[in-house]
Coordinates of C-alpha atoms in Angstrom, one line a residue:
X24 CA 9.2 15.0 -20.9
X25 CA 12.0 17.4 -20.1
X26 CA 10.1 18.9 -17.1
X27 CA 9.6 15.4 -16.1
X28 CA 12.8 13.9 -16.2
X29 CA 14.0 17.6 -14.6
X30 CA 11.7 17.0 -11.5
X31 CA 12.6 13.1 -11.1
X32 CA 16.2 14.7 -10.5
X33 CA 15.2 17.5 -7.8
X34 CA 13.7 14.3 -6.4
X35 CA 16.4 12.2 -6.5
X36 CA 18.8 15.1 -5.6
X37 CA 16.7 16.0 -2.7
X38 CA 16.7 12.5 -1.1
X39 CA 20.4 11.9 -0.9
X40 CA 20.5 15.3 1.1
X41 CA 20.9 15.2 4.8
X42 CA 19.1 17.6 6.9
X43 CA 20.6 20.4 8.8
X44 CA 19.7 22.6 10.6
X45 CA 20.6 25.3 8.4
X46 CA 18.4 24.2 5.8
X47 CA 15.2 25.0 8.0
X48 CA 15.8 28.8 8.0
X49 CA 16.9 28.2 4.2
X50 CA 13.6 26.9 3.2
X51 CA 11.6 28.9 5.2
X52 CA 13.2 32.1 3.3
X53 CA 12.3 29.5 0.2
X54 CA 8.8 30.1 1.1
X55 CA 8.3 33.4 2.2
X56 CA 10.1 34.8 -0.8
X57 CA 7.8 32.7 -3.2
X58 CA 4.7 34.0 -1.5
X59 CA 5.6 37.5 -0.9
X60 CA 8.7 38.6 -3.1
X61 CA 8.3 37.2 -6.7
X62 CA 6.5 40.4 -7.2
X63 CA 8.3 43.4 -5.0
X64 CA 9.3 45.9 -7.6
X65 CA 5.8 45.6 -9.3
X66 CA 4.3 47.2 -5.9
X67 CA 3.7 50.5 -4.7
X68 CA 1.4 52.0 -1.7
X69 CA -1.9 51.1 -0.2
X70 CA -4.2 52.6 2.6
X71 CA -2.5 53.8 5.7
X72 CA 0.8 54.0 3.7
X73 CA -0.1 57.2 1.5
X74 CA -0.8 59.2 4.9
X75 CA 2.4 57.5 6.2
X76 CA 4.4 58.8 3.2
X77 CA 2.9 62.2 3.0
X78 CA 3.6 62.7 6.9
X79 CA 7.4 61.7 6.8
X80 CA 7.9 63.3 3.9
X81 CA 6.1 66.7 4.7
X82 CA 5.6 66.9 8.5
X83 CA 9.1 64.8 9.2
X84 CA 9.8 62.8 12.4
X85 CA 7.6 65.2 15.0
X86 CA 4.4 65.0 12.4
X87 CA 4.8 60.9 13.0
X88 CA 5.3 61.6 16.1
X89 CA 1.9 63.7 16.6
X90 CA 0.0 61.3 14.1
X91 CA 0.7 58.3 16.5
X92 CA 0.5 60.0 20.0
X93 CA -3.4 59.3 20.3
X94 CA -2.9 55.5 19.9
X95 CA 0.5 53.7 19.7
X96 CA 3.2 56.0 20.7
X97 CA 6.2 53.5 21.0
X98 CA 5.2 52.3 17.3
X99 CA 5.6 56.1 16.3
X100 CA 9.4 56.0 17.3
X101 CA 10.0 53.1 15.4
X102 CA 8.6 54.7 12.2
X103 CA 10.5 57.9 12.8
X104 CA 13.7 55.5 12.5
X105 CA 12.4 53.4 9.2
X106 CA 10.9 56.2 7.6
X107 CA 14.0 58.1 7.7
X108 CA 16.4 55.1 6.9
X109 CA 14.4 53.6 4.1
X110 CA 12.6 56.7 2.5
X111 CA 9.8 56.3 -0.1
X112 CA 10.9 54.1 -2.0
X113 CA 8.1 50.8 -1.9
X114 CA 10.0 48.2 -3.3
X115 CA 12.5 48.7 -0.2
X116 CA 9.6 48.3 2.0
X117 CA 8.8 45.2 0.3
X118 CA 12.4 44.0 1.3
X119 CA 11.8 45.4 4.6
X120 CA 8.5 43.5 5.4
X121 CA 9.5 40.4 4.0
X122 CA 12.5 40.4 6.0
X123 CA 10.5 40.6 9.2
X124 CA 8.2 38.4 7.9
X125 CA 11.1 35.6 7.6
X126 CA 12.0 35.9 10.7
X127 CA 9.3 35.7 12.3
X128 CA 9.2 32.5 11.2
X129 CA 12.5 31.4 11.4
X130 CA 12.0 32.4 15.2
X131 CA 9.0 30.2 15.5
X132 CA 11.1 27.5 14.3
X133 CA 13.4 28.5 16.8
X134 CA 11.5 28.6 19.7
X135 CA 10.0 24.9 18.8
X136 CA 13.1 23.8 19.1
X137 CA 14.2 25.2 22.2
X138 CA 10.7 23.7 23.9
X139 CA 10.7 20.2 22.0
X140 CA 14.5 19.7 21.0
X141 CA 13.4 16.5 19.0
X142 CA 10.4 17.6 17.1
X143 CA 12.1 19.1 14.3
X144 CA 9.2 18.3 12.1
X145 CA 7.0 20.3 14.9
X146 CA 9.4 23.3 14.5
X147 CA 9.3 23.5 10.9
X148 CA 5.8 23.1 9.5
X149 CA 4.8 25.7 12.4
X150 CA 7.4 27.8 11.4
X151 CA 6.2 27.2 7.6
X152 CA 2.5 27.8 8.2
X153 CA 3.1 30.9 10.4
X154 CA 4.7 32.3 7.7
X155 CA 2.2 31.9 4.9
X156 CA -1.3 31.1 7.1
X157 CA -3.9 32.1 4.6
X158 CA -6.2 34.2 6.8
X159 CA -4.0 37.2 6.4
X160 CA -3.4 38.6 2.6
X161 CA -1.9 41.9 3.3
X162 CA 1.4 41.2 3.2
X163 CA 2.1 43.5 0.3
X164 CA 1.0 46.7 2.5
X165 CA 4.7 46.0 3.3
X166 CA 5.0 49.2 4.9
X167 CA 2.0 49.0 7.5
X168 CA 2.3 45.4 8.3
X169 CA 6.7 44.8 8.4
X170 CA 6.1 47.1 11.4
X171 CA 3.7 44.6 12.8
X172 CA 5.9 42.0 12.6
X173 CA 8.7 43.7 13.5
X174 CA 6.7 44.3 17.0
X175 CA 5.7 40.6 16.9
X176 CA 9.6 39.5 16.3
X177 CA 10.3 41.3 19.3
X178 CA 8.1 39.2 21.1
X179 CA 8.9 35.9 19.7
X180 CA 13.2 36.7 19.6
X181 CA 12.3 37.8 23.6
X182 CA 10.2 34.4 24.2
X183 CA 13.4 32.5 22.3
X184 CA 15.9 34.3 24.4
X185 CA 14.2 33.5 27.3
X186 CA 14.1 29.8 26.7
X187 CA 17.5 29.6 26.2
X188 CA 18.4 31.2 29.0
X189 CA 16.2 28.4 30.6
X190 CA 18.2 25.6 29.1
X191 CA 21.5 27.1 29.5
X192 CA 24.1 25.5 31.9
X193 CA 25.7 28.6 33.1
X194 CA 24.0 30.7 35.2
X195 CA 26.2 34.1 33.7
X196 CA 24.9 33.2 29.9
X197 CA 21.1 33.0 31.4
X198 CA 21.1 36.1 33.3
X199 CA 22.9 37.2 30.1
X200 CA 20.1 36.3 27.8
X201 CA 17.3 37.4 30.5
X202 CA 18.4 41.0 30.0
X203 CA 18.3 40.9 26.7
X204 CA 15.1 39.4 26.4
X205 CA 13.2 41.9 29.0
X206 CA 13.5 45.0 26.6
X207 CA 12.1 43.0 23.5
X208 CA 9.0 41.9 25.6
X209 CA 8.5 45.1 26.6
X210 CA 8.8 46.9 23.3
X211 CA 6.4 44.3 22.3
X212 CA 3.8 45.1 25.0
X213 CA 4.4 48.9 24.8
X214 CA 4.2 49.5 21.0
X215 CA 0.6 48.1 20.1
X216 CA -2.3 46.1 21.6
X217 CA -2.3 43.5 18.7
X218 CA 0.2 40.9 20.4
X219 CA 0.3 41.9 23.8
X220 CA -1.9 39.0 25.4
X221 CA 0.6 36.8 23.6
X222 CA 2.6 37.4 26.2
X223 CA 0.4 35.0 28.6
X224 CA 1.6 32.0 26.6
X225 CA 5.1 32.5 28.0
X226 CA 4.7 30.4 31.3
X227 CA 3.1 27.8 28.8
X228 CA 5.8 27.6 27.0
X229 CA 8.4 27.3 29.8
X230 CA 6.8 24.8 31.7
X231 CA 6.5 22.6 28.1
X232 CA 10.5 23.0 28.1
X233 CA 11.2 21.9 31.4
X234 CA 8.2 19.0 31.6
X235 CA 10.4 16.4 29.7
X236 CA 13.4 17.5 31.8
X237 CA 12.6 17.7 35.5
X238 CA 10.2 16.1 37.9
X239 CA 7.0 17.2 38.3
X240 CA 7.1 19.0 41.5
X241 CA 10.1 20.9 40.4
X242 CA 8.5 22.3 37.1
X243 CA 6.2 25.2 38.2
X244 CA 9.4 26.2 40.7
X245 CA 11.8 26.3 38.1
X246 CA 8.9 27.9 35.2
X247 CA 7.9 30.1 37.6
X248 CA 11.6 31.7 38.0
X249 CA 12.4 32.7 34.7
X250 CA 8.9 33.8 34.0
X251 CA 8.5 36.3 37.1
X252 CA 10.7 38.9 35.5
X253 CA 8.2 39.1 32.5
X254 CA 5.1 38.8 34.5
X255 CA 6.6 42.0 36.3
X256 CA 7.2 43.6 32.8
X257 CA 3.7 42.8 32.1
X258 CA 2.1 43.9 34.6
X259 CA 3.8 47.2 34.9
X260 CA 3.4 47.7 31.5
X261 CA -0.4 46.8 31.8
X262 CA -0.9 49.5 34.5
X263 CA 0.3 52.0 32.4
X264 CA -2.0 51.1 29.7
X265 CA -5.0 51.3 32.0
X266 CA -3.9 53.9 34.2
X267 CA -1.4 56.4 33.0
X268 CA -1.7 56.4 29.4
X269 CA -4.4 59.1 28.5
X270 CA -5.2 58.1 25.5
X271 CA -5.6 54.1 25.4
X272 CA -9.4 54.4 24.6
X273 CA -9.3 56.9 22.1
X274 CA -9.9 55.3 19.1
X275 CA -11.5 51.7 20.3
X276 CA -13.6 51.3 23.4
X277 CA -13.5 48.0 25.3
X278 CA -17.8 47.5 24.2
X279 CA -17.5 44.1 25.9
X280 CA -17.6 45.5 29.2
X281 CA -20.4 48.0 28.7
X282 CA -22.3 45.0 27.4
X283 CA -21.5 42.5 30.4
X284 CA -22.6 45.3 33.0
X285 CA -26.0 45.5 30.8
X286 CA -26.5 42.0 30.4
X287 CA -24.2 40.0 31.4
X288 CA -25.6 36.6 30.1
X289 CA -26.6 37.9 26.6
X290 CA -23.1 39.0 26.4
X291 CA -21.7 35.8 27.4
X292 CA -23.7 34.2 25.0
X293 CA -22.9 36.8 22.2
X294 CA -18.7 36.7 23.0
X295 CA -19.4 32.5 23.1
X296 CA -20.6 32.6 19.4
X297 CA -18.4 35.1 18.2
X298 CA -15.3 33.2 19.7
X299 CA -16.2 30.0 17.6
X300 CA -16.7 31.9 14.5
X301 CA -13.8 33.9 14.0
X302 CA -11.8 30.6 15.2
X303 CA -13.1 28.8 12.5
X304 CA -13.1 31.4 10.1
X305 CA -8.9 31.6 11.3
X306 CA -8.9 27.5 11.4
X307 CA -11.2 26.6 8.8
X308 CA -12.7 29.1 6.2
X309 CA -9.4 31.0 5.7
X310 CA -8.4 27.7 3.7
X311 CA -11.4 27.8 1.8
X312 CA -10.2 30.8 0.0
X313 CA -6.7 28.9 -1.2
X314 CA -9.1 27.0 -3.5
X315 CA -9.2 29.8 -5.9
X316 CA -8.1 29.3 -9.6
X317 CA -5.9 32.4 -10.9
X318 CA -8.2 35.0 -12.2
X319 CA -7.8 35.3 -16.0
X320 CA -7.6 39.4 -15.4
X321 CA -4.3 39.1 -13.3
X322 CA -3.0 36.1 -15.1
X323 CA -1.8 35.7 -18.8
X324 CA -1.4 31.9 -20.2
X325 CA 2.5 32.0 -19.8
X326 CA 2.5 33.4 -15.7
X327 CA -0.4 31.0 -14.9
X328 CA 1.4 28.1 -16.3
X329 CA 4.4 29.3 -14.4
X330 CA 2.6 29.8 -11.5
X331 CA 1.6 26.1 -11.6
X332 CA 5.0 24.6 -12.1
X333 CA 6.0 27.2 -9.6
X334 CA 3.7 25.8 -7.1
X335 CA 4.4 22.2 -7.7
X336 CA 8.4 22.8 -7.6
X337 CA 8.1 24.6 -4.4
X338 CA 5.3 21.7 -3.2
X339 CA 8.0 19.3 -4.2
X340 CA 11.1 20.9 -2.4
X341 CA 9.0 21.9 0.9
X342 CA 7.8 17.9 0.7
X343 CA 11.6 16.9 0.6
X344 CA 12.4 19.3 3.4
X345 CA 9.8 18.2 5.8
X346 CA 10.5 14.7 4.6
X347 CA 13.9 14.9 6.2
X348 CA 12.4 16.1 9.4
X349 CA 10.1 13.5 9.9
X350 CA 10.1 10.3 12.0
X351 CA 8.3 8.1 13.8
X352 CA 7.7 10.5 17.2
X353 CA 6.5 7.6 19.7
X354 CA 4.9 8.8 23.0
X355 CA 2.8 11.0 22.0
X356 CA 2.6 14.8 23.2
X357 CA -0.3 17.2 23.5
X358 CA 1.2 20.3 25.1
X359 CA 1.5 21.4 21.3
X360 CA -2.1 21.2 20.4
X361 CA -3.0 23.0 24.1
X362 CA -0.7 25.9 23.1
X363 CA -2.3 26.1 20.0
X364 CA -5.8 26.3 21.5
X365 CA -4.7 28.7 24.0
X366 CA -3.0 30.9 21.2
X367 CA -6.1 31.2 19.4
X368 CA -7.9 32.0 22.6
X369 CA -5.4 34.9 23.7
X370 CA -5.3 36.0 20.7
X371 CA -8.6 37.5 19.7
X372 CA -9.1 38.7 23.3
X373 CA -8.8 42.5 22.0
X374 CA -10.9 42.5 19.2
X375 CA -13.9 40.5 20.7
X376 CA -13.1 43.1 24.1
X377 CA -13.2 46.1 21.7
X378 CA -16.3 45.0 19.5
X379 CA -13.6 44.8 16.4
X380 CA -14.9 42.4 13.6
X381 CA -12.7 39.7 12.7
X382 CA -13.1 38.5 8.8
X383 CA -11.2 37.6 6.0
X384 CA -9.9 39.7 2.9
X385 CA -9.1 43.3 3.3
X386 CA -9.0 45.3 5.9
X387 CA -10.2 43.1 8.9
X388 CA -8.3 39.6 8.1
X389 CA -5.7 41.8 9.6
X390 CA -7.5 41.2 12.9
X391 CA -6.3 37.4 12.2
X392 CA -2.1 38.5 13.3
X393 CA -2.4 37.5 16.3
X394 CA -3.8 34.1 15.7
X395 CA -0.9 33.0 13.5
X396 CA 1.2 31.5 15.8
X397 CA -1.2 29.6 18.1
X398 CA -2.8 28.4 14.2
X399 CA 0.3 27.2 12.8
X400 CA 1.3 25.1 16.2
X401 CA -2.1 23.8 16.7
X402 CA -1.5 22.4 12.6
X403 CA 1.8 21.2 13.1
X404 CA 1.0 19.1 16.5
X405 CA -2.4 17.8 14.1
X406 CA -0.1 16.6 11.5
X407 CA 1.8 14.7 13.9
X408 CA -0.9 12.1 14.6
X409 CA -0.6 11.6 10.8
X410 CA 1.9 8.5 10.2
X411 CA 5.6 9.5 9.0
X412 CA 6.2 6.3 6.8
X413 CA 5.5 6.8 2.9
X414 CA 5.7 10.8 3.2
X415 CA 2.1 10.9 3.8
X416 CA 2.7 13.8 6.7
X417 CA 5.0 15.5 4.8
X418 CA 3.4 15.4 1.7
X419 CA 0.0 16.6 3.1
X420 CA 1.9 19.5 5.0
X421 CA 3.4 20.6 1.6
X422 CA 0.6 20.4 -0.2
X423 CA -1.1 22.9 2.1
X424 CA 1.3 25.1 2.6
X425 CA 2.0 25.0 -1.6
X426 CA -2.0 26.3 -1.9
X427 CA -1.3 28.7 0.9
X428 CA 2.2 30.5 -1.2
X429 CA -0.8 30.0 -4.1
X430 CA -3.3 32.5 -2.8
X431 CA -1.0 34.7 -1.1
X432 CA 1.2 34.9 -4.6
X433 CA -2.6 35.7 -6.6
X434 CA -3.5 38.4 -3.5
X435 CA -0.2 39.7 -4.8
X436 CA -1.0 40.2 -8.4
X437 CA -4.5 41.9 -7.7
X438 CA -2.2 44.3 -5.4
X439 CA 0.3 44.9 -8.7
X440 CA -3.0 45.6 -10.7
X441 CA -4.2 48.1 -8.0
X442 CA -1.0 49.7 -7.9
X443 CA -1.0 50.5 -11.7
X444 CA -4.4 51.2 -11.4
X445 CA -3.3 54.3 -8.8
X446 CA -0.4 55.2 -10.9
X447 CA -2.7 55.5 -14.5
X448 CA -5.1 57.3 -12.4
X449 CA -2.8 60.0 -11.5
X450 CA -1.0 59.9 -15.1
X451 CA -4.8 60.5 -16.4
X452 CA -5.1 63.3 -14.2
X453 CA -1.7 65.2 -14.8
X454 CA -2.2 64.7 -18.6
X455 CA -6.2 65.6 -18.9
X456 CA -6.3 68.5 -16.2
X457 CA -2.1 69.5 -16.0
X458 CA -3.5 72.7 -14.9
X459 CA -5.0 71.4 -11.7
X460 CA -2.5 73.4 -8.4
X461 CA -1.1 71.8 -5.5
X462 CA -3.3 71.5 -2.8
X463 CA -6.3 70.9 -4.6
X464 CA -9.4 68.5 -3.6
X465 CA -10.1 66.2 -6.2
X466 CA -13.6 64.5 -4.7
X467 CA -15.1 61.5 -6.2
X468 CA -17.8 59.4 -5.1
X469 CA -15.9 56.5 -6.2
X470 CA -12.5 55.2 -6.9
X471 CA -11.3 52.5 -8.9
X472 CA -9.0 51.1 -6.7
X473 CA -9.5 48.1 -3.9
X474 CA -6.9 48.6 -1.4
X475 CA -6.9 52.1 -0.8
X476 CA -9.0 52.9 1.7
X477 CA -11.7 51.5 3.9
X478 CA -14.3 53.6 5.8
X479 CA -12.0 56.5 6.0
X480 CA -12.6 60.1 4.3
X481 CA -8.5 59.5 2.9
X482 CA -6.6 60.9 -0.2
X483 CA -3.2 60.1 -1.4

């Protein structure tokens, strides 16, 4: 009865609130933080992290430096920065990739609301559901993957500048913004291969903003301009990739185009299938997986009864939130849903071009980044066509996004479990063999542990 009467009065609470815009990026941290953060002291290292470590800590700043020179260069400096500032110490990592995690999707938000000022419903579930979209569980390999969205943040903040600088009035503030923007896209497309064909959904984008705003003849013209400086960016950058940098095809070789020059069709027909199946496993399957029950082994009675009332507090609040935002939306508007299509589409370009299987679980649902954003728009512009009176969109939007926090938060606990797993391991070791020397090779045909390593010959 208490918990009942408690919840009738978050309800209550909730609807004499008025929105603000604030209380977007608010809830949004709301989320991220109950999917990703309940557990962050509890978590340790996982694959590439250990060689990570051991590098910074033994090799220093030039060993990072040689261990990404073969691949992603630009991504190297950035980790000779972190790995200096933040040490290894994992549950600052944690901190560190939830951070970039939030914003990212407090950027999302943002740029939704630079393109379609009045859709703040839009903005905020796609915001919301890039931020916890269930085909990608490894956020706790906080280390690895806050540098991917720190690299991804660049892009989006340099997509949001640049839409600004659009709208503005003054023509000092946009050139203002314009250079700012330029060196985040450009980090974005020199540091790694995962996001940079985002980058084609910029003129999208503009031409969205400026299609309620100016007549049509006027919109490619005035698209056009503020895209040219980033199509120049983009293309220079590109002709480094394929031309000047030596080592672009060291690790992953573009099999696609073999394939096309020895069969074209049977390629065509083979990239055909393999687009539709790793879009729906991104669309479709991925929220299969959030109909899992907590698994007795992770969960005692008392933390899955909390993780239920945990769940349906946070389904309740996100409800109220989106609640707020909604309204009836009139004409309606499909340059949402073809974003969202064509962010799936750009998005998996390298893996199908490099032969890279696209999955879900660990590792490859890692492969699914670059789908996030075009995923969560393509949702929020579905839930649209769902009617505002009664709650019904809302309450369906935080219902799914309340099973999404659900299997991201259980992904967490089987990462707690496979961190102590690591840590008795080693105890076991130091305690049954203490007279084992540094530098030794321990070899095992098997290790206990799930997130340590995938087909790589790798020790901690």
């Amino acid at each position: 009865m208490k918990l009942i009467t408690t919840l009738r009065r978050i309800k209550e609470a909730a609807g004499r609130l008025r929105y603000r815009a604030w209380m977007a990026p608010a809830g949004l941290l709301v989320i991220c933080f109950a999917a990703y953060g309940v557990l962050f002291p509890f978590l340790g290292w996982y694959w590439d992290e250990w060689p990570i470590t051991w590098i910074a800590g033994k090799l220093g700043p030039d060993g990072l430096a040689r261990y990404f020179e073969t691949n992603r260069p630009y991504w190297g400096l950035i980790y000779r920065f972190t790995t200096q500032w933040l040490g290894a110490v994992p549950w600052l990592w944690q901190l560190f990739g939830l951070f970039w995690r939030w914003l990212g999707a407090v950027l999302v938000w943002a740029v939704v609301r630079e393109v379609w000022p009045k859709r703040e419903f839009r903005a905020l579930a796609a915001a919301a559901f890039f931020a916890v979209w269930p085909s990608f569980t490894q956020q706790s390999i906080a280390m690895m993957y806050g540098h991917f969205f720190l690299v991804l943040d660049c892009f989006l903040a340099s997509l949001w500048l640049n839409l600004t600088a659009l709208n503005a009035h003054r023509r000092g503030v946009a050139i203002g913004l314009m250079a700012a923007a330029l060196p985040l896209a450009a980090l974005n497309l020199l540091s790694m291969e995962y996001f940079f064909l985002l980058e084609l959904l910029r003129p999208l984008f503009l031409y969205a903003a400026v299609a309620g705003r100016l007549p049509k003849a006027e919109r490619p013209r005035r698209a056009g301009l503020f895209w040219l400086p980033f199509l120049l960016v983009f293309g220079g950058v590109a002709y480094w990739r394929a031309f000047i940098f030596p080592h672009q095809t060291h690790n992953y070789r573009p099999v696609l185009v073999t394939a096309l020059q020895n069969d074209p069709l049977a390629a065509l027909l083979n990239l055909l299938a393999t687009t539709g199946r790793d879009i729906k496993a991104v669309l479709v399957d991925a929220w299969g997986q959030t109909l899992r029950v907590p698994d007795a082994a992770l969960f005692s009675g008392r933390t899955e009864l909390a993780y239920w009332i945990g769940l349906g507090l946070l389904a309740l609040l996100t409800g109220s939130l989106l609640w707020k935002t909604s309204r009836a939306d009139g004409r309606r508007d499909w340059s949402v849903l073809f974003i969202g299509l064509a962010g799936l589409l750009v998005g998996g370009i390298p893996f199908w071009v490099t032969g890279l299987p696209i999955g879900l679980g660990f590792p490859n649902d890692r492969f699914t980044l670059p789908f996030l954003l075009g995923a969560g728009l393509l949702l929020a512009g579905l839930l649209e066509f769902i009617p505002a009176r009664f709650g019904l969109r809302a309450a369906l939007a935080a219902l799914l996004l309340a099973a999404a926090v659900g299997l991201q938060t259980q992904t967490a606990f089987a990462y707690r479990k496979d961190w102590n797993t690591q840590r008795s391991l080693f105890w076991q070791l130091s305690w049954r063999a203490p007279a084992i020397q540094p530098g030794t090779a321990v070899v095992s045909t098997d290790l206990p542990f799930r997130y340590f390593s995938d087909n790589s010959l790798a020790a901690p």
